[in-house]
Coordinates of C-alpha atoms in Angstrom, one line a residue:
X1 CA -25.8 -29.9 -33.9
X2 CA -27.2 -30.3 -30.5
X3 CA -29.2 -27.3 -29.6
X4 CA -28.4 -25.2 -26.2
X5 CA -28.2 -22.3 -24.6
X6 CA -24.5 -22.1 -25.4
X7 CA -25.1 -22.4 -28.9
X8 CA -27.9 -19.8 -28.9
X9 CA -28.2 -16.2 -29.5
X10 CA -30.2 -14.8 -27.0
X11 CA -32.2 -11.4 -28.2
X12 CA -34.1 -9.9 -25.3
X13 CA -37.6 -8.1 -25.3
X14 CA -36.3 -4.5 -23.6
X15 CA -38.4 -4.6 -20.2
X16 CA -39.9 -1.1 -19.1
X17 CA -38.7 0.3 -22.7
X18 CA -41.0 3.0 -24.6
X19 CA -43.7 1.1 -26.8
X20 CA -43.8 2.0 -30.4
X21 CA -46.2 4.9 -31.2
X22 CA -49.8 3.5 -31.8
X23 CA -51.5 4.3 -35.1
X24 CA -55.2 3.6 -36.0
X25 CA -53.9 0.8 -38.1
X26 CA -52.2 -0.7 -34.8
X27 CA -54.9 -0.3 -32.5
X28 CA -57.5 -1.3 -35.1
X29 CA -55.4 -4.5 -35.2
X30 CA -54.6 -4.6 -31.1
X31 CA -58.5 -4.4 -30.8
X32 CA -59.1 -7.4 -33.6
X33 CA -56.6 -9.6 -31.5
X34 CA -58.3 -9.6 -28.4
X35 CA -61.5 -10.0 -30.0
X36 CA -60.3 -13.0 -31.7
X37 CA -58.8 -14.1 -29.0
X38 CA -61.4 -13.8 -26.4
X39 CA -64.0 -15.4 -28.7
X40 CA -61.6 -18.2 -29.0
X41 CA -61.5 -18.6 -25.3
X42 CA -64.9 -18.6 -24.9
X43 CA -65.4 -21.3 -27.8
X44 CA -63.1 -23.4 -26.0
X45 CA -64.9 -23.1 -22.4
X46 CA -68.1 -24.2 -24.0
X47 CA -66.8 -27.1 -26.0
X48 CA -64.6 -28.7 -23.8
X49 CA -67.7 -30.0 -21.5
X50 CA -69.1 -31.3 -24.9
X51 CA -65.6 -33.3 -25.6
X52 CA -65.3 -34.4 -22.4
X53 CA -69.0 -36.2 -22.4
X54 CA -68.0 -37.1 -26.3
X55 CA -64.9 -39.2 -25.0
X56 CA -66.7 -41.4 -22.8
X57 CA -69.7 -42.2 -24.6
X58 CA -68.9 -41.3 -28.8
X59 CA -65.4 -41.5 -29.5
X60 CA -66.1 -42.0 -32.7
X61 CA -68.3 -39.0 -33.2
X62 CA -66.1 -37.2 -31.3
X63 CA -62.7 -37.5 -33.8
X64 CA -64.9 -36.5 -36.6
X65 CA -66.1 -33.2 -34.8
X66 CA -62.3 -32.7 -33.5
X67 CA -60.6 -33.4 -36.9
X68 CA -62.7 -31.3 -39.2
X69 CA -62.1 -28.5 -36.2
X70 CA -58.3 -29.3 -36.6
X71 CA -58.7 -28.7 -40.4
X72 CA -60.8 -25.1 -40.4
X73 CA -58.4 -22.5 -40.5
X74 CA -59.7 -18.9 -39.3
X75 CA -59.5 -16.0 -42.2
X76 CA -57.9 -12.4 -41.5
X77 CA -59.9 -9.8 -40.6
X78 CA -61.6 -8.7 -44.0
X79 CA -61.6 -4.9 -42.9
X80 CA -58.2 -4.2 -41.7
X81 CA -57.0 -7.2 -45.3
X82 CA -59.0 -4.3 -47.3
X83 CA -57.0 -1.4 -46.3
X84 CA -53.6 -3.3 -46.7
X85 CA -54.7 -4.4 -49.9
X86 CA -55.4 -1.0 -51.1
X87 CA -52.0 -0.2 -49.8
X88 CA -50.5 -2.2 -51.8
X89 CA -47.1 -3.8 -51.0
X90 CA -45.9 -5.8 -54.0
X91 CA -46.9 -7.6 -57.3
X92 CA -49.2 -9.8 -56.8
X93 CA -50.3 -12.9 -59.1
X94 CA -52.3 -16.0 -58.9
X95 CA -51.0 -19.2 -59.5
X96 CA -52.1 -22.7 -60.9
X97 CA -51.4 -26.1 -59.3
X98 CA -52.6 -29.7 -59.5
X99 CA -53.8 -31.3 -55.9
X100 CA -54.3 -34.6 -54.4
X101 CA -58.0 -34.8 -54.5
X102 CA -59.0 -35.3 -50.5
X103 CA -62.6 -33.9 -51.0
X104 CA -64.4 -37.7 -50.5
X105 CA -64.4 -39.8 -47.6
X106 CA -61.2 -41.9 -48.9
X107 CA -58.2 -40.4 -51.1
X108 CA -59.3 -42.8 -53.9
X109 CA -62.0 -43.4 -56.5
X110 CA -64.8 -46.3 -56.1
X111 CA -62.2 -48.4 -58.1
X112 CA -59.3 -48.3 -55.8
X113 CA -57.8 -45.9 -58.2
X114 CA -56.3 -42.3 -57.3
X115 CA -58.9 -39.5 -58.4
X116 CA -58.1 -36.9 -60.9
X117 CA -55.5 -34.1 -59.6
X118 CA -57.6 -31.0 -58.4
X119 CA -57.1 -28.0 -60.3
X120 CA -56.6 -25.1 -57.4
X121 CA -54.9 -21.6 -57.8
X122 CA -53.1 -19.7 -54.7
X123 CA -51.6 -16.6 -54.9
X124 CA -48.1 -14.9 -53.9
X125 CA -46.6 -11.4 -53.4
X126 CA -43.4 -10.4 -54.9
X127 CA -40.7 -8.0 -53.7
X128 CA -37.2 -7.2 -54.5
X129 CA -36.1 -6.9 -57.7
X130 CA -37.2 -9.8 -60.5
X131 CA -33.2 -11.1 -61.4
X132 CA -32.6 -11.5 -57.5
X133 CA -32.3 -14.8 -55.6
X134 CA -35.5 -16.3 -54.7
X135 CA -36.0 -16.6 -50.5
X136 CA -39.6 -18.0 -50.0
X137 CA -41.9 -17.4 -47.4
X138 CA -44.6 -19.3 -46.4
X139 CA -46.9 -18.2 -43.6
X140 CA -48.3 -20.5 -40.7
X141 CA -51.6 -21.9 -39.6
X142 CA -54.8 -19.4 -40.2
X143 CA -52.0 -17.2 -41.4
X144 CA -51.3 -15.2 -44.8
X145 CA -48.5 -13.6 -46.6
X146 CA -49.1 -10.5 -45.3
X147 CA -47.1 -11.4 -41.7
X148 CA -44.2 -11.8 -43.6
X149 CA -44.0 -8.4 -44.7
X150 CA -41.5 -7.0 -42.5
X151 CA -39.0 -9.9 -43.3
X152 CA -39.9 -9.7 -47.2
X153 CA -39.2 -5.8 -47.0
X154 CA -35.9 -6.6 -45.4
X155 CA -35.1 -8.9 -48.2
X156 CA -35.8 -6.8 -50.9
X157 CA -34.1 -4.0 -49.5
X158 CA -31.0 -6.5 -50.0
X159 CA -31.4 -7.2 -53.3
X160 CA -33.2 -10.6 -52.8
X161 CA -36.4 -11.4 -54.8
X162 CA -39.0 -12.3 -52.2
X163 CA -41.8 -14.7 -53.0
X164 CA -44.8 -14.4 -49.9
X165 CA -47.1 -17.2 -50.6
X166 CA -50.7 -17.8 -49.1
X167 CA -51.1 -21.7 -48.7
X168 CA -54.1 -23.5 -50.1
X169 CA -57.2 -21.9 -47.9
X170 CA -55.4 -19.3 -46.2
X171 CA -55.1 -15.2 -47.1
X172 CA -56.3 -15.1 -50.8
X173 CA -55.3 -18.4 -52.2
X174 CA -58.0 -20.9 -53.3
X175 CA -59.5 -24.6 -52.0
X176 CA -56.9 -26.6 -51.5
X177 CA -56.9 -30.7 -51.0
X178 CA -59.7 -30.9 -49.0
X179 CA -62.4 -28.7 -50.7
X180 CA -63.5 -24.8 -49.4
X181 CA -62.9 -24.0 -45.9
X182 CA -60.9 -26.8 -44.8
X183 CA -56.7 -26.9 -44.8
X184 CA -54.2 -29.6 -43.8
X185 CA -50.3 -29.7 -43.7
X186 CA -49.7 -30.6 -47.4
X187 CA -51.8 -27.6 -48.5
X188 CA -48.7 -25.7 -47.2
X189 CA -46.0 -28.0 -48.3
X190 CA -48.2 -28.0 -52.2
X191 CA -48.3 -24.1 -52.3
X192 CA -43.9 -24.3 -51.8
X193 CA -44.1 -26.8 -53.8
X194 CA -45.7 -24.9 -57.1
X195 CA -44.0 -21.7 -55.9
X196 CA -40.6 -23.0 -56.5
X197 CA -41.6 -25.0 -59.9
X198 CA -42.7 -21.3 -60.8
X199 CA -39.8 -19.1 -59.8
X200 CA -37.1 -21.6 -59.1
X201 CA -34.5 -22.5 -57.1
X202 CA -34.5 -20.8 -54.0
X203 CA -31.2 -19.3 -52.0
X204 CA -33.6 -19.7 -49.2
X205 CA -36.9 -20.7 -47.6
X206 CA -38.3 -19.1 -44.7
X207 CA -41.4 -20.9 -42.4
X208 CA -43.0 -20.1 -39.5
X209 CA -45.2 -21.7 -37.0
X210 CA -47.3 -24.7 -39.3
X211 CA -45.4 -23.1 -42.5
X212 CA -42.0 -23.5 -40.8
X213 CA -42.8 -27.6 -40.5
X214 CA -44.0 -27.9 -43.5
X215 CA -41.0 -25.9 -45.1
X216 CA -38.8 -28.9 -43.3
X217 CA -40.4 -31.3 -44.7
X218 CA -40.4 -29.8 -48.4
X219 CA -36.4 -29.7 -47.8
X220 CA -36.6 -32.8 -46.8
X221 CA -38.2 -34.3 -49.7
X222 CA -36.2 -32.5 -51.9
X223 CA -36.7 -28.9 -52.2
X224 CA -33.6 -27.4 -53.3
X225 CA -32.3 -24.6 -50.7
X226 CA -29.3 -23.3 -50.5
X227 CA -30.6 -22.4 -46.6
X228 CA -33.4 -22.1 -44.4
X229 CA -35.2 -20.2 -41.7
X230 CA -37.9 -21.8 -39.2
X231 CA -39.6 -19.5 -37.1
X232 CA -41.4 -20.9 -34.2
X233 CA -41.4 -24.3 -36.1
X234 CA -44.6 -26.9 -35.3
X235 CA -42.6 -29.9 -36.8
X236 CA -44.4 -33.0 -34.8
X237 CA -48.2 -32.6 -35.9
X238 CA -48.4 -35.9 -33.4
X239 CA -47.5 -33.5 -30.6
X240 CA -49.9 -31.0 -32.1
X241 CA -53.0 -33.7 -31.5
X242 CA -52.0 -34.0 -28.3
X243 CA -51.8 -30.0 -27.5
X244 CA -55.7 -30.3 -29.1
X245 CA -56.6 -33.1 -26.8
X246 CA -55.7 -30.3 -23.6
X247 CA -57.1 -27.6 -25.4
X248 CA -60.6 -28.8 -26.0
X249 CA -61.1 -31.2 -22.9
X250 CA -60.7 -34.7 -24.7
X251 CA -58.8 -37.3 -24.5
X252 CA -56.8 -40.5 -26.4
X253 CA -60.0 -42.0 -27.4
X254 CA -61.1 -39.4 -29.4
X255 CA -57.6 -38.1 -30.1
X256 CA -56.0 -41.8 -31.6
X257 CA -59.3 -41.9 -33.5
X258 CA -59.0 -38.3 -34.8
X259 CA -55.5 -39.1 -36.3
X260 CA -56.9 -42.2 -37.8
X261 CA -59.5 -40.5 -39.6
X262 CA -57.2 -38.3 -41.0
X263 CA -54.7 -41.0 -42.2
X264 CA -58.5 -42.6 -43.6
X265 CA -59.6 -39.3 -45.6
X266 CA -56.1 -38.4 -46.9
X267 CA -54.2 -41.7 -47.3
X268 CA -51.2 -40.0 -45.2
X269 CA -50.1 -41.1 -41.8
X270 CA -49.4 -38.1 -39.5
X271 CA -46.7 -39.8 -37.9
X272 CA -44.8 -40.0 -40.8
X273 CA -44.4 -36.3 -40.8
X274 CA -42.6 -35.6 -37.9
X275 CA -39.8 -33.9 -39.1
X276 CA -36.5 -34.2 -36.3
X277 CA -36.3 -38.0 -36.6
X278 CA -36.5 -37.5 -40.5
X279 CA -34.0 -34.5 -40.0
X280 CA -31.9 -36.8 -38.0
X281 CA -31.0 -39.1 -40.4
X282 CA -30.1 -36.8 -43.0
X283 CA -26.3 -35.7 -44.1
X284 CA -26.9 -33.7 -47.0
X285 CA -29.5 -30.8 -45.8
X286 CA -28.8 -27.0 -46.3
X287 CA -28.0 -25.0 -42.9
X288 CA -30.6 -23.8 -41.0
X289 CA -31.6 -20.9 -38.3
X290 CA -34.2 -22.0 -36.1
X291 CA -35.9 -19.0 -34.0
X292 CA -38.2 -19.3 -31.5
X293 CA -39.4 -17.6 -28.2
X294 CA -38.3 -18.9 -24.9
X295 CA -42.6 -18.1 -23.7
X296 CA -44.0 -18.9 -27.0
X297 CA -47.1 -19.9 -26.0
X298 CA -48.4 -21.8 -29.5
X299 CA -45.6 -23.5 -30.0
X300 CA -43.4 -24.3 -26.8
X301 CA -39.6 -23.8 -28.0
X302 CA -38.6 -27.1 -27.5
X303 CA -40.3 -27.9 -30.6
X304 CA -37.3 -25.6 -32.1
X305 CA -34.9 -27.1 -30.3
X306 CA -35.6 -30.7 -31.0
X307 CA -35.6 -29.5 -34.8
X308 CA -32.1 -27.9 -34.0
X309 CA -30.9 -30.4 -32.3
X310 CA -31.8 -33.2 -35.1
X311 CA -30.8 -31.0 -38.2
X312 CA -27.1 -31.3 -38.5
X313 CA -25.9 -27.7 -39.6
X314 CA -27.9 -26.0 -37.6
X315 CA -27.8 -22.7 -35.3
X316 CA -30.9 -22.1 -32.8
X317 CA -31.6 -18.2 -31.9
X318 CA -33.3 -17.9 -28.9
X319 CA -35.9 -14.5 -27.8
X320 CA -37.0 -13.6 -25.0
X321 CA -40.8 -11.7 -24.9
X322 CA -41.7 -11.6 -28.2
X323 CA -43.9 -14.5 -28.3
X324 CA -44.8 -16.6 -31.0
X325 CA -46.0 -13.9 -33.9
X326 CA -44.2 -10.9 -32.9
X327 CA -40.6 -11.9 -33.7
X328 CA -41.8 -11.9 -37.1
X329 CA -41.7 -8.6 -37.1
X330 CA -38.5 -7.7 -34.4
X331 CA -35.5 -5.7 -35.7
X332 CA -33.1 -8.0 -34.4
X333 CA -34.7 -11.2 -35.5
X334 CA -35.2 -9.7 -38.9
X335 CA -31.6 -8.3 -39.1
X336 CA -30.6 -12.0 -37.9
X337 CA -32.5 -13.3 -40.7
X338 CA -31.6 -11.5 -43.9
X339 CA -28.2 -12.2 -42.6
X340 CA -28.3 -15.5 -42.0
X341 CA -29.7 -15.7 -45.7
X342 CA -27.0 -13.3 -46.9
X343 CA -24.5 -16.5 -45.7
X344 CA -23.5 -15.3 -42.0
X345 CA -23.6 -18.0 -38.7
X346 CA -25.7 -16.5 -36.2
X347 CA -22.8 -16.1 -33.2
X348 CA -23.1 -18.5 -30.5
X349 CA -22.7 -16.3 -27.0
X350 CA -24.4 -13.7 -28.0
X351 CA -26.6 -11.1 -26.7
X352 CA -28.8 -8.6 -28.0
X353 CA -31.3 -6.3 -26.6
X354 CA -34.2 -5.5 -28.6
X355 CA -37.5 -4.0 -28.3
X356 CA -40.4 -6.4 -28.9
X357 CA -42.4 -5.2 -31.3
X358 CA -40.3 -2.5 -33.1
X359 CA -40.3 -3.3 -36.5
X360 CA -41.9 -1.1 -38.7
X361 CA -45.0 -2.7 -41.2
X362 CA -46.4 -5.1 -38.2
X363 CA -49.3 -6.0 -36.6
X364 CA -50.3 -6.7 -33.1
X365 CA -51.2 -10.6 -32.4
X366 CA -51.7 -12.9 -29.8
X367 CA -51.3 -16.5 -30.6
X368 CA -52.2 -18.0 -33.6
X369 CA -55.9 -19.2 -33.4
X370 CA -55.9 -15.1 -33.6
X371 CA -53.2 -14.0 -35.5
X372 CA -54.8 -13.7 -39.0
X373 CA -57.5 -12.1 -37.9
X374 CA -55.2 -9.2 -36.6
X375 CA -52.6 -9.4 -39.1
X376 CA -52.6 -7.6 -42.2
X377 CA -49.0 -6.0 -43.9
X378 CA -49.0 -2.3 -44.4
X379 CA -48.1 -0.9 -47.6
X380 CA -44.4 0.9 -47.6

């Protein structure tokens, strides 16, 4: 279906309304997000002079810089990870899986051949009760399971068995393709992947941000799901280079050499993994709920609507104020969800009021070069 605003459900951030109490744990993690994200800031102001020279005289030099930059995730805050850890929220277990080995300059061996499968571990959080259908949950860039929580509370709470998974070099999971410290889009897609193979088949998968693209292309490969969820969905990683290029003061020499790189270290072509022309030719897909915020400022929302627009059963939900983190952890976005899920359509035409940020068991965030550093889930 195309995606519009007829076709939307609009839920509204409550202007002027009273903000949720604050607790240490809240400002603790109100205080790590502007940290983070002033640091980030910073970074940026003192790069981009560096990129700029770097595309006029050392391309070259320059996409090897930007693209191991692309592939360093940040890590959550260790202190305010400690105390939800010691909290506790669910069972948690670590997991095996075989990788693609990326670690070398080329995706091969010195005899053309592929190099043995890496032997990596990542780790998931289980709610709900153990006979329930499986909904995963897979987190987005520099994210972890632990943003998920509200949702995966929700879930349980409805008798669904809730599998929160940290991807390859993100929350507490291991190296992934590409060695310690460094991530790329399959290290998300390979963590579903294994999940699934471990608990089966899923009555739904839920993605946001890097993990909502990657979830789209898992379905679209062949994960079985009955439906699925993409919040705030990054589903062109071409347009993501692009964003980059703005962001750090370079431009398409580096940026067409960056992408190269990549496709030379990994074997995979990025452009291949743009995920609304591959949605578009596709009959057979599960439904899917696409939210996103009108003023996300990560991921602009017509990165959700294109994905709407190309997936065939499809309904977009549209917020207004909450952002690109925060409507992970909304009342009205989560009640949407689990419903969604349970088998309802979101309603076209409809409008509902909500307070941003009034879900219980979340965590203040700005955008997501910051977000795991201020995100931890709170233990119920």
């Amino acid at each position: 279906m195309t995606a519009s605003t007829e076709k939307s459900t609009i839920v509204r951030s409550t202007e002027g309304a009273a903000a949720p109490a604050e607790t240490p744990a809240r400002a603790g993690a109100s205080a790590a997000s502007g940290t983070a994200a002033a640091s980030a800031a910073q970074a940026r102001m003192t790069i981009r002079p560096v990129f700029g020279a770097l595309e006029r005289v050392a391309p070259g030099f320059g996409a090897r810089w930007a693209w191991r930059l692309w592939c360093t995730p940040t890590r959550p805050n260790p202190e305010v990870v400690a105390k939800s850890r010691a909290a506790g929220l669910g069972e948690v277990m670590r997991l095996p899986a075989l990788l693609p080995d990326w670690t070398g300059p080329r995706p091969a061996g010195p005899d053309g051949k592929p190099k043995p499968p890496l032997r990596a571990e990542f780790t998931v959080e289980l709610l709900g009760p153990a006979d329930g259908p499986v909904v995963y949950l897979l987190h987005g860039w520099s994210g972890w399971r632990g943003q998920f929580a509200p949702i995966g509370h929700a879930l349980a709470a409805a008798g669904y068995r809730a599998v929160l998974i940290d991807a390859f070099n993100h929350g507490d999971s291991g190296p992934g393709t590409l060695g310690p410290g460094l991530a790329v889009p399959p290290d998300f897609s390979l963590a579903l992947a294994a999940a699934a193979e471990r608990f089966g088949p899923a009555r739904a998968v839920i993605g946001h941000s890097l993990g909502g693209g990657c979830t789209a292309l898992a379905v679209l490969e062949g994960l079985k799901a009955e439906r699925a969820v993409f919040v705030s969905p990054a589903a062109d990683p071409i347009a993501f280079t692009r964003q980059m290029a703005r962001m750090l003061g370079f431009g398409e020499r580096i940026r067409t050499r960056m992408v190269e790189h990549g496709r030379v270290r990994t074997g995979l072509d990025a452009a291949e993994f743009v995920a609304p022309p591959l949605a578009a030719r596709r009959t057979d897909l599960p439904p899917a709920l696409i939210v996103h915020d009108r003023d996300d400022p990560t991921v602009p929302v017509t990165a959700g609507r294109s994905l709407a627009g190309a997936w065939r059963d499809s309904r977009m939900l549209e917020t207004v104020g909450l952002g690109h983190n925060r409507l992970l952890r909304d009342a009205s976005v989560i009640e949407a969800v689990v419903a969604f899920v349970a088998g309802a359509d979101a309603k076209p035409d409809t409008t509902v009021d909500a307070v941003s940020g009034s879900a219980a068991n979340g965590c203040a965030s700005g955008d997501e070069t910051a977000n795991a550093q201020a995100c931890a889930h709170v233990g119920s």
